[in-house]
PDB file of C-alpha atoms in Angstrom:
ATOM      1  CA  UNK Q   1       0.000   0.000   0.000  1.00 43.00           C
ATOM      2  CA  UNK Q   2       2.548   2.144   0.982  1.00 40.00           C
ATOM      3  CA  UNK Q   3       4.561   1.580  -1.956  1.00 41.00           C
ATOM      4  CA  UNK Q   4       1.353   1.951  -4.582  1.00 38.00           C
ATOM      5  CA  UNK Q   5       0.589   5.755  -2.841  1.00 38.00           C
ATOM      6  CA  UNK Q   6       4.680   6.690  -2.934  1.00 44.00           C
ATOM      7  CA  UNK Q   7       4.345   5.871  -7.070  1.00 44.00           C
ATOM      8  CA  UNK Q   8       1.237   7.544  -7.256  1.00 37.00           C
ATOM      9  CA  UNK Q   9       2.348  10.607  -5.715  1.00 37.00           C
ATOM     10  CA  UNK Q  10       5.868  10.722  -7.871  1.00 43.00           C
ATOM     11  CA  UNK Q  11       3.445  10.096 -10.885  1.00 38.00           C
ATOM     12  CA  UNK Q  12       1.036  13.317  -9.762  1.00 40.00           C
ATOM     13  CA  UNK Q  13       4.028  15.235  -8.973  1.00 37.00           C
ATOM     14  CA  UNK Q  14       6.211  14.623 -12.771  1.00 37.00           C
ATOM     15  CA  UNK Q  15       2.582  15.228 -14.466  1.00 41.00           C
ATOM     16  CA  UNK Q  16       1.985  19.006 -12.342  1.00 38.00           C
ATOM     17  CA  UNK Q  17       5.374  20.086 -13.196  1.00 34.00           C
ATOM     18  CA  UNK Q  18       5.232  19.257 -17.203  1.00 37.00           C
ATOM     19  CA  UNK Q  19       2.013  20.796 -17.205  1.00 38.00           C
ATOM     20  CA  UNK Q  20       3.580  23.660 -15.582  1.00 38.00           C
ATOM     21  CA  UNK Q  21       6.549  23.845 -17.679  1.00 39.00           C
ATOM     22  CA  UNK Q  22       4.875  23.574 -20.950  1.00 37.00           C
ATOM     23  CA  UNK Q  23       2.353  26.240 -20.222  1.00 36.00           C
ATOM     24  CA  UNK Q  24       5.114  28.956 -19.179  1.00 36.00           C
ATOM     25  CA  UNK Q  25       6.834  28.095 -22.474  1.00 34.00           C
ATOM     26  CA  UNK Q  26       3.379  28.564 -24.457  1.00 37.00           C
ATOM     27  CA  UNK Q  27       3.052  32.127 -22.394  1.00 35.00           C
ATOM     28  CA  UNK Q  28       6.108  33.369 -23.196  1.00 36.00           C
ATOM     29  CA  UNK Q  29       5.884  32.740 -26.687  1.00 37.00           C
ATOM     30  CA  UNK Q  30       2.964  34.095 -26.746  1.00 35.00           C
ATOM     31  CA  UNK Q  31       3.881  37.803 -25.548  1.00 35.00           C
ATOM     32  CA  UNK Q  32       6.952  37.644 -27.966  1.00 38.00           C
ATOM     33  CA  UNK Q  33       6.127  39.240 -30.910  1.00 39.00           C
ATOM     34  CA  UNK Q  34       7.517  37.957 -34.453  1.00 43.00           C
ATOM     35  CA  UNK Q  35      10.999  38.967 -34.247  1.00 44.00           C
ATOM     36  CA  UNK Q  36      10.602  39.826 -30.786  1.00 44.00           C
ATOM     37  CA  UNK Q  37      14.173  40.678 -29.639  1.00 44.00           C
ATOM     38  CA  UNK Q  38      14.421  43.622 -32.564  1.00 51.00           C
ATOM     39  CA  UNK Q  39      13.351  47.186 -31.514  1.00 56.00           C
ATOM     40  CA  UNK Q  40      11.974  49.387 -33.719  1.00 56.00           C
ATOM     41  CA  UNK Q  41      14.330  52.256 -34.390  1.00 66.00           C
ATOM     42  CA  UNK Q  42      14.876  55.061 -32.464  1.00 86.00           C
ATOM     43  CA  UNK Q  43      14.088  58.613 -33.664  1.00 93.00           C
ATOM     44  CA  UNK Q  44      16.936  61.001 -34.139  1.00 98.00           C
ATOM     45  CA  UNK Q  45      17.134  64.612 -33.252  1.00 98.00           C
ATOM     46  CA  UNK Q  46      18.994  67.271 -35.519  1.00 98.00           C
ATOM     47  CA  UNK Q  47      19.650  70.451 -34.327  1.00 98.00           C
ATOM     48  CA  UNK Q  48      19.435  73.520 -37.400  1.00 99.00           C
ATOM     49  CA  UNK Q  49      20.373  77.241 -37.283  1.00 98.00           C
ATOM     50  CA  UNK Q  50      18.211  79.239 -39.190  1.00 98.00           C
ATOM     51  CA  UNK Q  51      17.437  83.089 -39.107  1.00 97.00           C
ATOM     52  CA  UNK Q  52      14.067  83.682 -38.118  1.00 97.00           C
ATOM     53  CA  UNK Q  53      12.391  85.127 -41.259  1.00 96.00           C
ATOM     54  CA  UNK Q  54      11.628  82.938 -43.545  1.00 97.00           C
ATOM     55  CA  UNK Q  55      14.090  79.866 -42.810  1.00 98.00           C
ATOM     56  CA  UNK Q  56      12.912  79.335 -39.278  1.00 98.00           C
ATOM     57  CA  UNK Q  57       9.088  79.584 -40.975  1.00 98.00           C
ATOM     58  CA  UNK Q  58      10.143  77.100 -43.173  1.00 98.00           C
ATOM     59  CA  UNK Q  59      11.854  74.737 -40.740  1.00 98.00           C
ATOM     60  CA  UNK Q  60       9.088  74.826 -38.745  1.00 98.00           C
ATOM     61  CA  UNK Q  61       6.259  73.979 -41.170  1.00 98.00           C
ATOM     62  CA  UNK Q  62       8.376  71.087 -42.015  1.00 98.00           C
ATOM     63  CA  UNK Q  63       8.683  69.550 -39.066  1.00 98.00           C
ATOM     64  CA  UNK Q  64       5.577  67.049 -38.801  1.00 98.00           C
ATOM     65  CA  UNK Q  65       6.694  65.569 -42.271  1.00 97.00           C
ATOM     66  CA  UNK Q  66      10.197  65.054 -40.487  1.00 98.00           C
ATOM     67  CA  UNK Q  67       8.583  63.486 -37.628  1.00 98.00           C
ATOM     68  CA  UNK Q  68       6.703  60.840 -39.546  1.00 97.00           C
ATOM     69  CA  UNK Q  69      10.318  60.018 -40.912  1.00 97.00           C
ATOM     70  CA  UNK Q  70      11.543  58.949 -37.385  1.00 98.00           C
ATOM     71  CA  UNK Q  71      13.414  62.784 -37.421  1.00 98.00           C
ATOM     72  CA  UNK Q  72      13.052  65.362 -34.402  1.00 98.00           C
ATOM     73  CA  UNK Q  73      13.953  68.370 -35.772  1.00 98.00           C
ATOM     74  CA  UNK Q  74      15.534  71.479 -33.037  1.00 98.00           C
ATOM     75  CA  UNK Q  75      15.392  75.098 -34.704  1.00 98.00           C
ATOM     76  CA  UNK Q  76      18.019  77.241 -32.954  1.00 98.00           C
ATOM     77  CA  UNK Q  77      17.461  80.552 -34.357  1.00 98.00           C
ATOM     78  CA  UNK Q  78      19.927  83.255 -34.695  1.00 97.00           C
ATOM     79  CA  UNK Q  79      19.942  86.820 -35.926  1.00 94.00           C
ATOM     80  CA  UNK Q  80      23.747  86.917 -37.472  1.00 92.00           C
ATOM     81  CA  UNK Q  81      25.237  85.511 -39.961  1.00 94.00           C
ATOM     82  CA  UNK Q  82      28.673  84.106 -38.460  1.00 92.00           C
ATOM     83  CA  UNK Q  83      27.622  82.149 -35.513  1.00 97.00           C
ATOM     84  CA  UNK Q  84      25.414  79.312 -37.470  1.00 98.00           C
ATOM     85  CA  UNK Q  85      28.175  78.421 -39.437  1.00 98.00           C
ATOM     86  CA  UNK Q  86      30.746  78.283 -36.192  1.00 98.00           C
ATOM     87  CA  UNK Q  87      28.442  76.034 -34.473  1.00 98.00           C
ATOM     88  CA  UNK Q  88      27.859  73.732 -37.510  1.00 98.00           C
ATOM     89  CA  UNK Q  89      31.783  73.565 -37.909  1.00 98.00           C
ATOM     90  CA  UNK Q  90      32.120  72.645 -34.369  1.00 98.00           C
ATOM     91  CA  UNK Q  91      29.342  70.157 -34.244  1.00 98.00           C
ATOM     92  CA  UNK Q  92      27.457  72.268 -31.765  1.00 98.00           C
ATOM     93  CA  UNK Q  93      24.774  72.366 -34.667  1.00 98.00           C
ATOM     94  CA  UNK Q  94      23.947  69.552 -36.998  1.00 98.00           C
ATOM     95  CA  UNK Q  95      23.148  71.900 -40.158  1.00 99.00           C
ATOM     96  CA  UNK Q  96      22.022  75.328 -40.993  1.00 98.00           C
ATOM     97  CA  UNK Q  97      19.938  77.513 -42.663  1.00 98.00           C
ATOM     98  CA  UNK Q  98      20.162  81.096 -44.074  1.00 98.00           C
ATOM     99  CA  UNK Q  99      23.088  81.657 -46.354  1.00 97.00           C
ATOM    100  CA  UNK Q 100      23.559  81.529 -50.159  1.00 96.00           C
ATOM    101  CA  UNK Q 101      26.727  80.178 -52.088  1.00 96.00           C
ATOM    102  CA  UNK Q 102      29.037  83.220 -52.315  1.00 94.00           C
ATOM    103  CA  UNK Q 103      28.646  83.549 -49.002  1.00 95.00           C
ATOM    104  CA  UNK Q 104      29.687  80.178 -48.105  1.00 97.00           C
ATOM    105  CA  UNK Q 105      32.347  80.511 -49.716  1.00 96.00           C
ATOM    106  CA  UNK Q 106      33.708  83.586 -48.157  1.00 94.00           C
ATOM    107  CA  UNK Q 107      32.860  81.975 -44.862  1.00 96.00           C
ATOM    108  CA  UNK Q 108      34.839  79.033 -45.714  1.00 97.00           C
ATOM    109  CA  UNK Q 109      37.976  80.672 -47.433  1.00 96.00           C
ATOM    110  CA  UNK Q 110      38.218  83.118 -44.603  1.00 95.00           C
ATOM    111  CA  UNK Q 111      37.795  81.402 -41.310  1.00 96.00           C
ATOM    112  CA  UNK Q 112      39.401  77.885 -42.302  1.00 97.00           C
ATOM    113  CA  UNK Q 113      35.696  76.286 -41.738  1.00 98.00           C
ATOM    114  CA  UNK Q 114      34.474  72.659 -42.859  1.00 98.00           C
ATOM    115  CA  UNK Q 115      30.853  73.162 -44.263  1.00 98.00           C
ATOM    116  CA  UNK Q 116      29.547  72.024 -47.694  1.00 98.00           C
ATOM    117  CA  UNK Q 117      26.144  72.897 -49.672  1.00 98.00           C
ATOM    118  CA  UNK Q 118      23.890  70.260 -49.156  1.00 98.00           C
ATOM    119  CA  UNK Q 119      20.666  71.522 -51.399  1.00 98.00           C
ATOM    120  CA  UNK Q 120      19.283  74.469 -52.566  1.00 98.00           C
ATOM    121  CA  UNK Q 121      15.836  75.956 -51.028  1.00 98.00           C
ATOM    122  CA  UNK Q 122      14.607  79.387 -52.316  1.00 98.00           C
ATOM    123  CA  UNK Q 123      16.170  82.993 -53.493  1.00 97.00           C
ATOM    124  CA  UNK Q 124      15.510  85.860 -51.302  1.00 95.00           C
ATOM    125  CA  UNK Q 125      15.894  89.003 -54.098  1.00 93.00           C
ATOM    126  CA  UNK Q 126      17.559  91.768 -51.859  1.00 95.00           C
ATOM    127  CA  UNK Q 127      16.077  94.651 -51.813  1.00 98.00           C
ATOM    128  CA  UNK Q 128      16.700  99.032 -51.507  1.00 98.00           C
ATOM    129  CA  UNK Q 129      14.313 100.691 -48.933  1.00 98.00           C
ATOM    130  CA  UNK Q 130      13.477 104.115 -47.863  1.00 98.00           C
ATOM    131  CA  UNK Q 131      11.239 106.280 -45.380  1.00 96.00           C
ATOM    132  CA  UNK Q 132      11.810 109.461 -47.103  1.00 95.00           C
ATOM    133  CA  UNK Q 133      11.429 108.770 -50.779  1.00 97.00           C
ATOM    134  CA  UNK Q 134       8.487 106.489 -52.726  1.00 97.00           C
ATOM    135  CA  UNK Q 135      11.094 106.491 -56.381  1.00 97.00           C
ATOM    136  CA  UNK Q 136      14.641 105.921 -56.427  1.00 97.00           C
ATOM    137  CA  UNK Q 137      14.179 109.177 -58.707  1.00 96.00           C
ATOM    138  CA  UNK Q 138      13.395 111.039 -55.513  1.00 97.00           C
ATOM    139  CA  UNK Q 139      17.319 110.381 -54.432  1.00 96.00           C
ATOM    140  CA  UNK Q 140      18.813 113.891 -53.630  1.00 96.00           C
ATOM    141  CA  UNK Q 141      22.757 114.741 -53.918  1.00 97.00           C
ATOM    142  CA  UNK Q 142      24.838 113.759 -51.152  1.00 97.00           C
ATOM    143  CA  UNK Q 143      22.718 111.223 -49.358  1.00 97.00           C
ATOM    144  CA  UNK Q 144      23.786 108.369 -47.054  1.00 96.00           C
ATOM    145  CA  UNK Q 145      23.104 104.446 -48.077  1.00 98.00           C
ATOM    146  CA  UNK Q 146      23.417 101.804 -45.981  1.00 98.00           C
ATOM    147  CA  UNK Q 147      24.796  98.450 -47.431  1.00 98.00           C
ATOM    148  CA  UNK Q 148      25.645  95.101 -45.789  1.00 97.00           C
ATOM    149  CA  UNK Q 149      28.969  94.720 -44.160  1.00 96.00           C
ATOM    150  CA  UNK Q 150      29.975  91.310 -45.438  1.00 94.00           C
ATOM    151  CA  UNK Q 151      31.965  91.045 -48.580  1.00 93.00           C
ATOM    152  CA  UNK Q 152      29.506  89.127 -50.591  1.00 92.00           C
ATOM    153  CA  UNK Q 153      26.180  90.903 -49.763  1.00 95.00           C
ATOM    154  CA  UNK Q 154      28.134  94.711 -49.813  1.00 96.00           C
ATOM    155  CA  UNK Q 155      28.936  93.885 -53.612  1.00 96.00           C
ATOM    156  CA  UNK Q 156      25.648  92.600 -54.433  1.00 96.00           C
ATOM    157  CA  UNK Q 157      23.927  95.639 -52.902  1.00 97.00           C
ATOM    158  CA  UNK Q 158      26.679  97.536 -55.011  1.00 98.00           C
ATOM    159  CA  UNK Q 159      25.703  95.505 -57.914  1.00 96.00           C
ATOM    160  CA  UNK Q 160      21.853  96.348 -57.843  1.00 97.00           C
ATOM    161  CA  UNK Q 161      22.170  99.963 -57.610  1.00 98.00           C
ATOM    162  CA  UNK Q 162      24.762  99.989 -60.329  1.00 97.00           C
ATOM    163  CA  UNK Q 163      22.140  97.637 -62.782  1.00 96.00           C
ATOM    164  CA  UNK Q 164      19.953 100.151 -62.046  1.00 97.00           C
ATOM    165  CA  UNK Q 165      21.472 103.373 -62.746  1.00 97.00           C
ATOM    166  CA  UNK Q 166      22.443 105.070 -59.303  1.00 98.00           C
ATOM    167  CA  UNK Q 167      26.570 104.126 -59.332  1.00 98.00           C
ATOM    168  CA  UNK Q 168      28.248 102.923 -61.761  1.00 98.00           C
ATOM    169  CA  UNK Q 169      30.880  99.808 -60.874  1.00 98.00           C
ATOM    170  CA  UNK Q 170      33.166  98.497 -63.278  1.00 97.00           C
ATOM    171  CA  UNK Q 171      32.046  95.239 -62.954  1.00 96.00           C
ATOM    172  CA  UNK Q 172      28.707  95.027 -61.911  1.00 92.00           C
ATOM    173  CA  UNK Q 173      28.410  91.002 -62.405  1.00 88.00           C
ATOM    174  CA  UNK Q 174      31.625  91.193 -59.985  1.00 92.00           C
ATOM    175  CA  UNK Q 175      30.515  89.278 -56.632  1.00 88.00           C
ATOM    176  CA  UNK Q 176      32.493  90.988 -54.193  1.00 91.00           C
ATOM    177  CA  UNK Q 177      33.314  94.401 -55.376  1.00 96.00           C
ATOM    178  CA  UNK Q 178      33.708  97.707 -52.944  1.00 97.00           C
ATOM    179  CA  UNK Q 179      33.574 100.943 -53.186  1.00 97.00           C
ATOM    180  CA  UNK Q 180      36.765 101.139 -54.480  1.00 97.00           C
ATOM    181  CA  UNK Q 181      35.248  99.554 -57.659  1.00 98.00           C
ATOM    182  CA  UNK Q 182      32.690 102.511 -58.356  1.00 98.00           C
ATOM    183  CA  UNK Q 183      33.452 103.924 -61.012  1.00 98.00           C
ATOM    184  CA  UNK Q 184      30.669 106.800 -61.720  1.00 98.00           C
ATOM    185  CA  UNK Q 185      29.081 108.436 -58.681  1.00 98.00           C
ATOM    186  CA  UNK Q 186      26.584 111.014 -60.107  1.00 98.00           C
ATOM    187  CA  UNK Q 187      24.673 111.609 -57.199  1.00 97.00           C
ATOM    188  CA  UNK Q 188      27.978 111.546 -54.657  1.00 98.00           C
ATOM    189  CA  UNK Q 189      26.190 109.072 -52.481  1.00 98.00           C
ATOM    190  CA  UNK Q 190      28.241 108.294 -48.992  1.00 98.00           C
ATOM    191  CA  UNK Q 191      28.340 104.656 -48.077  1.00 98.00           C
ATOM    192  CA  UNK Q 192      27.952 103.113 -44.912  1.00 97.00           C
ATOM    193  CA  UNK Q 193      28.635  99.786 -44.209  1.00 95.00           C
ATOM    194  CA  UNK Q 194      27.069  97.923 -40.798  1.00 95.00           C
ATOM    195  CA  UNK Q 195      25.941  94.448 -39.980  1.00 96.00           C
ATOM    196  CA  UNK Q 196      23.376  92.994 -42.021  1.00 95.00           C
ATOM    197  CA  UNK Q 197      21.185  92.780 -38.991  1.00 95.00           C
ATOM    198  CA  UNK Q 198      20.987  96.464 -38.264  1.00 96.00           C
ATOM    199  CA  UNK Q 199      19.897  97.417 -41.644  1.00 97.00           C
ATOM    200  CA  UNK Q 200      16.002  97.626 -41.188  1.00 96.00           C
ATOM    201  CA  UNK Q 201      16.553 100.243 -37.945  1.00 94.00           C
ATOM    202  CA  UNK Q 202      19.258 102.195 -40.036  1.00 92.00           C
ATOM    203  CA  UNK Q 203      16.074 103.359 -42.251  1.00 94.00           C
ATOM    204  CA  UNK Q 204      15.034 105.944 -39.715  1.00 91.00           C
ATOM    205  CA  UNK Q 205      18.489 107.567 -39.568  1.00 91.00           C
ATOM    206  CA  UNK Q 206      19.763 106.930 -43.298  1.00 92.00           C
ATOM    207  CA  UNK Q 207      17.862 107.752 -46.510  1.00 94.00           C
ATOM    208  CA  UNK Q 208      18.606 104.565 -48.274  1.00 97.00           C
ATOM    209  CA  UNK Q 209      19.334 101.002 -47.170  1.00 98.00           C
ATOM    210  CA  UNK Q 210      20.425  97.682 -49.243  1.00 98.00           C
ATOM    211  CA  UNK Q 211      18.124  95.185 -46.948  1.00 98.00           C
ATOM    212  CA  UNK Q 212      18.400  91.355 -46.958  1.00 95.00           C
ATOM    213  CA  UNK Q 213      14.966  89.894 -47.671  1.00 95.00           C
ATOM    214  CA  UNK Q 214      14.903  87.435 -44.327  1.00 94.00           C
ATOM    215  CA  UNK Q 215      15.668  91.341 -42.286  1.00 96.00           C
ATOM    216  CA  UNK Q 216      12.983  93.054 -44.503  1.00 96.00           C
ATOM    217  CA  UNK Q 217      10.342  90.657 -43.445  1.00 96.00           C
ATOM    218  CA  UNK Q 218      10.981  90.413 -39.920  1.00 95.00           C
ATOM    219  CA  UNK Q 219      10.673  94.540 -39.883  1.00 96.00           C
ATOM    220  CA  UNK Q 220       7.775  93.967 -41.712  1.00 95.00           C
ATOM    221  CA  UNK Q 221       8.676  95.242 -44.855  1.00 96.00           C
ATOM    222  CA  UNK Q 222       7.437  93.293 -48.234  1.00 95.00           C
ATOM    223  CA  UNK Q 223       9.451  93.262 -50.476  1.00 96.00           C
ATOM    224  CA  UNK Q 224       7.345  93.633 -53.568  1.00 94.00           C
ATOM    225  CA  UNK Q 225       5.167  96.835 -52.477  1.00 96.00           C
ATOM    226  CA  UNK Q 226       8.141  98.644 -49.941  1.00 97.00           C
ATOM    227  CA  UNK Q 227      10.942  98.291 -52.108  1.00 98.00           C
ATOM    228  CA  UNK Q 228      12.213 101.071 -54.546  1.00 98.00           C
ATOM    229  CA  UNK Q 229      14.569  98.550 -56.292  1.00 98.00           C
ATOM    230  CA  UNK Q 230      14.173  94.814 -56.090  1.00 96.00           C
ATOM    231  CA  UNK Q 231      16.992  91.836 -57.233  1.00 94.00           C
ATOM    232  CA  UNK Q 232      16.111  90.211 -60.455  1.00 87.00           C
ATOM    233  CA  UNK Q 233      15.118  86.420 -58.903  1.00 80.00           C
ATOM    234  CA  UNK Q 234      17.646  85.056 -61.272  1.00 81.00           C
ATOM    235  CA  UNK Q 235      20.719  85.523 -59.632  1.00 85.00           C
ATOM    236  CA  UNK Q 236      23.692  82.956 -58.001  1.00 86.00           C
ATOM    237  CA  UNK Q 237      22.054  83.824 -54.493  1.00 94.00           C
ATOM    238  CA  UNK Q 238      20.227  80.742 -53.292  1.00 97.00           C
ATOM    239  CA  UNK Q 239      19.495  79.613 -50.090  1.00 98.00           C
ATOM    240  CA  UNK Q 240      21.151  76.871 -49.012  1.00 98.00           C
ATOM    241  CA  UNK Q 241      21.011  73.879 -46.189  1.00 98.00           C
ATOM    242  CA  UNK Q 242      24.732  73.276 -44.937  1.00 99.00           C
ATOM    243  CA  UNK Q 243      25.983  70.522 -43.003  1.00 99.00           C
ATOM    244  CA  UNK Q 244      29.659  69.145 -42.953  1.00 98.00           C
ATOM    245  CA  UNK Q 245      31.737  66.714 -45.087  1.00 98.00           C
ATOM    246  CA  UNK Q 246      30.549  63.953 -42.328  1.00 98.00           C
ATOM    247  CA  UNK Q 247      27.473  64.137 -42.175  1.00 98.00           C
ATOM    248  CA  UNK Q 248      26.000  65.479 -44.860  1.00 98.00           C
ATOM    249  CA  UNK Q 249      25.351  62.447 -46.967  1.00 98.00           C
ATOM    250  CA  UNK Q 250      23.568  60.821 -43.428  1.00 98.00           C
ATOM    251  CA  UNK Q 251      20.087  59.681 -43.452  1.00 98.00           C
ATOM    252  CA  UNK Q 252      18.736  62.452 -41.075  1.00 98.00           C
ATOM    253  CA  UNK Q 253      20.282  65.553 -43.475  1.00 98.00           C
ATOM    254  CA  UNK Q 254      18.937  63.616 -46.307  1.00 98.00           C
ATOM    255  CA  UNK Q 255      15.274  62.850 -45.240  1.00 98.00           C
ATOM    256  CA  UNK Q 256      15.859  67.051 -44.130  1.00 98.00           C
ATOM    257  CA  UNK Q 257      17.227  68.141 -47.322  1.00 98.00           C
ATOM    258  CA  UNK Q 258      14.212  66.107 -48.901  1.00 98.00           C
ATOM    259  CA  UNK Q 259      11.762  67.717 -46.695  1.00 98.00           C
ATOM    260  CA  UNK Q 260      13.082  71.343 -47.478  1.00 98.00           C
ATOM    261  CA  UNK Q 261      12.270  70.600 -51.059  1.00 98.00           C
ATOM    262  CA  UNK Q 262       8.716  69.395 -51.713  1.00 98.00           C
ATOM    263  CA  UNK Q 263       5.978  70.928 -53.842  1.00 98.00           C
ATOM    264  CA  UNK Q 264       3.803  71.166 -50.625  1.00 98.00           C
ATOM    265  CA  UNK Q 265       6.971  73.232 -49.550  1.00 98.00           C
ATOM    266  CA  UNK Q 266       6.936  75.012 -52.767  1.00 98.00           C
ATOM    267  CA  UNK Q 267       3.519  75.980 -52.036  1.00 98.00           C
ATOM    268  CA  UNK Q 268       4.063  77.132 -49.021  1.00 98.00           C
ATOM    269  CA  UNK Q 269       6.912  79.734 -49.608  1.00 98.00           C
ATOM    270  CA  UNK Q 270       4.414  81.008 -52.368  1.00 96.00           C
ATOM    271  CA  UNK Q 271       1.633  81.530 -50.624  1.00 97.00           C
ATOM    272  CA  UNK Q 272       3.544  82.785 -47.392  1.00 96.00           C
ATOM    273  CA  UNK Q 273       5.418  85.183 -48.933  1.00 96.00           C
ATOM    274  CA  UNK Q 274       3.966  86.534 -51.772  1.00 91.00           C
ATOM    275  CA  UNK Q 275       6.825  86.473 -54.829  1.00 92.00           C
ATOM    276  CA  UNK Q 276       8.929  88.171 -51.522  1.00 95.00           C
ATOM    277  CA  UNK Q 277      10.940  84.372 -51.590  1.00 96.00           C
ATOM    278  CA  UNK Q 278      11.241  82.543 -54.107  1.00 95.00           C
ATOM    279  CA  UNK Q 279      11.951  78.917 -54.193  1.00 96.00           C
ATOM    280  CA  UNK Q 280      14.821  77.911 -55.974  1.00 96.00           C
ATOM    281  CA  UNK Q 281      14.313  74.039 -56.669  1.00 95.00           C
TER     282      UNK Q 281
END
């Protein structure tokens, strides 16, 4: 008797314990998914410099399109031209926003720093401005103009007013001329260069200024109704995306420099800004 119940109870005891042991394995393979020890990817975050008129605009409209492509994109805005580019070259930034070619290049040639075009978004035409005249007619001897600091943009304010009749430049196609290179003054304007930046406020104490486009808007100037002379759209002045020789060609810049150029991005520059920018892809 004894010996019948000890074999019954080793019996009981082998059956409860592969009953237990092949349930947990049917549990846990049932909360594994297919493929259960891969994790979807994680989302990456760029960080972008951008000035905050339009390319900020435009970073930010983009940004739910990004975010469907597993990218987080950070705006850092700025209002000068020279720290975006430091902090891209130093990886303190992942791109940046706001500068066309010659600019670049000047940027790059002068101050040793690694950056390279990545695409091409829209042309901002730059523009002459004025609170005390409505036709560049109006423009009395001896006046003041105020014209970007940098080499690239003080030429190509040079270069508009020479196109158009006020100076006359020996080279007017020449990117970074100076005043050294006007040749016929007939009105014996003064120049004054000053940051880029400043050149919306400098309307109240000069009687003409060479304005940026992204500085006109965010003094709430438009371009095509405030303007006395406006850049011809078709010009080597582009707005590019820069990143650096390593990472430019990486998924995130790629799926950004994508983004940047979309016809629902096309559409929205238009509508935004009214022929003001232009896009350039």
């Amino acid at each position: 008797m004894k010996k019948w119940l000890s074999g019954f109870i080793s019996l009981a005891l082998v059956g409860a314990l592969a009953a237990c042991g092949g349930g947990g394995t049917d549990n846990n393979n049932a909360s594994q998914p297919e493929g259960g020890s891969e994790s979807a990817p994680e989302a990456v975050t760029i960080k972008v410099g951008a000035t905050p008129v339009p390319h900020a605009q435009i970073l930010e409209h983009i940004k739910p399109a990004l975010a469907e492509e597993g990218v987080n994109l950070e705006i850092v805005e700025f209002t000068d031209y020279q720290m975006p580019n430091t902090q891209v070259d130093s990886k303190e930034l992942d791109a940046n926003f706001f500068q066309h070619q010659p600019y670049l290049d000047g940027e790059i040639n002068a101050r040793g720093l690694e950056l390279e075009p990545v695409i091409a978004v829209h042309i901002e035409p730059l523009g002459v401005y004025s609170r005390t005249i409505t036709s560049i007619d109006e423009l009395k001897d001896g006046v003041v103009v105020a014209i970007p600091n940098d080499p690239t943009n003080l030429g190509r304010a040079l270069s508009l007013l020479s196109k158009n009749g006020v100076i006359k430049l020996e080279d007017e196609n020449k990117l970074e001329a100076t005043t050294r290179d006007i040749v016929e003054n007939p009105k014996n304007l003064k120049f004054q260069d000053v940051d880029a930046a400043m050149l919306p406020r400098m309307l109240d104490e000069m009687d003409l200024a060479v304005i940026n486009t992204n500085y006109a808007l965010e003094a709430d100037l438009d371009p095509t109704k405030d303007s006395l002379l406006l850049e011809d759209k078709d010009n080597p002045y582009a707005n590019l995306l820069v990143a650096r020789p390593d990472n430019k060609d990486s998924d995130a810049i790629q799926k950004l420099a994508k983004a940047l150029t979309t016809e629902d991005v096309r559409s929205f520059i238009e509508q935004e800004f009214g022929g003001a920018v232009v896009p350039a892809f």
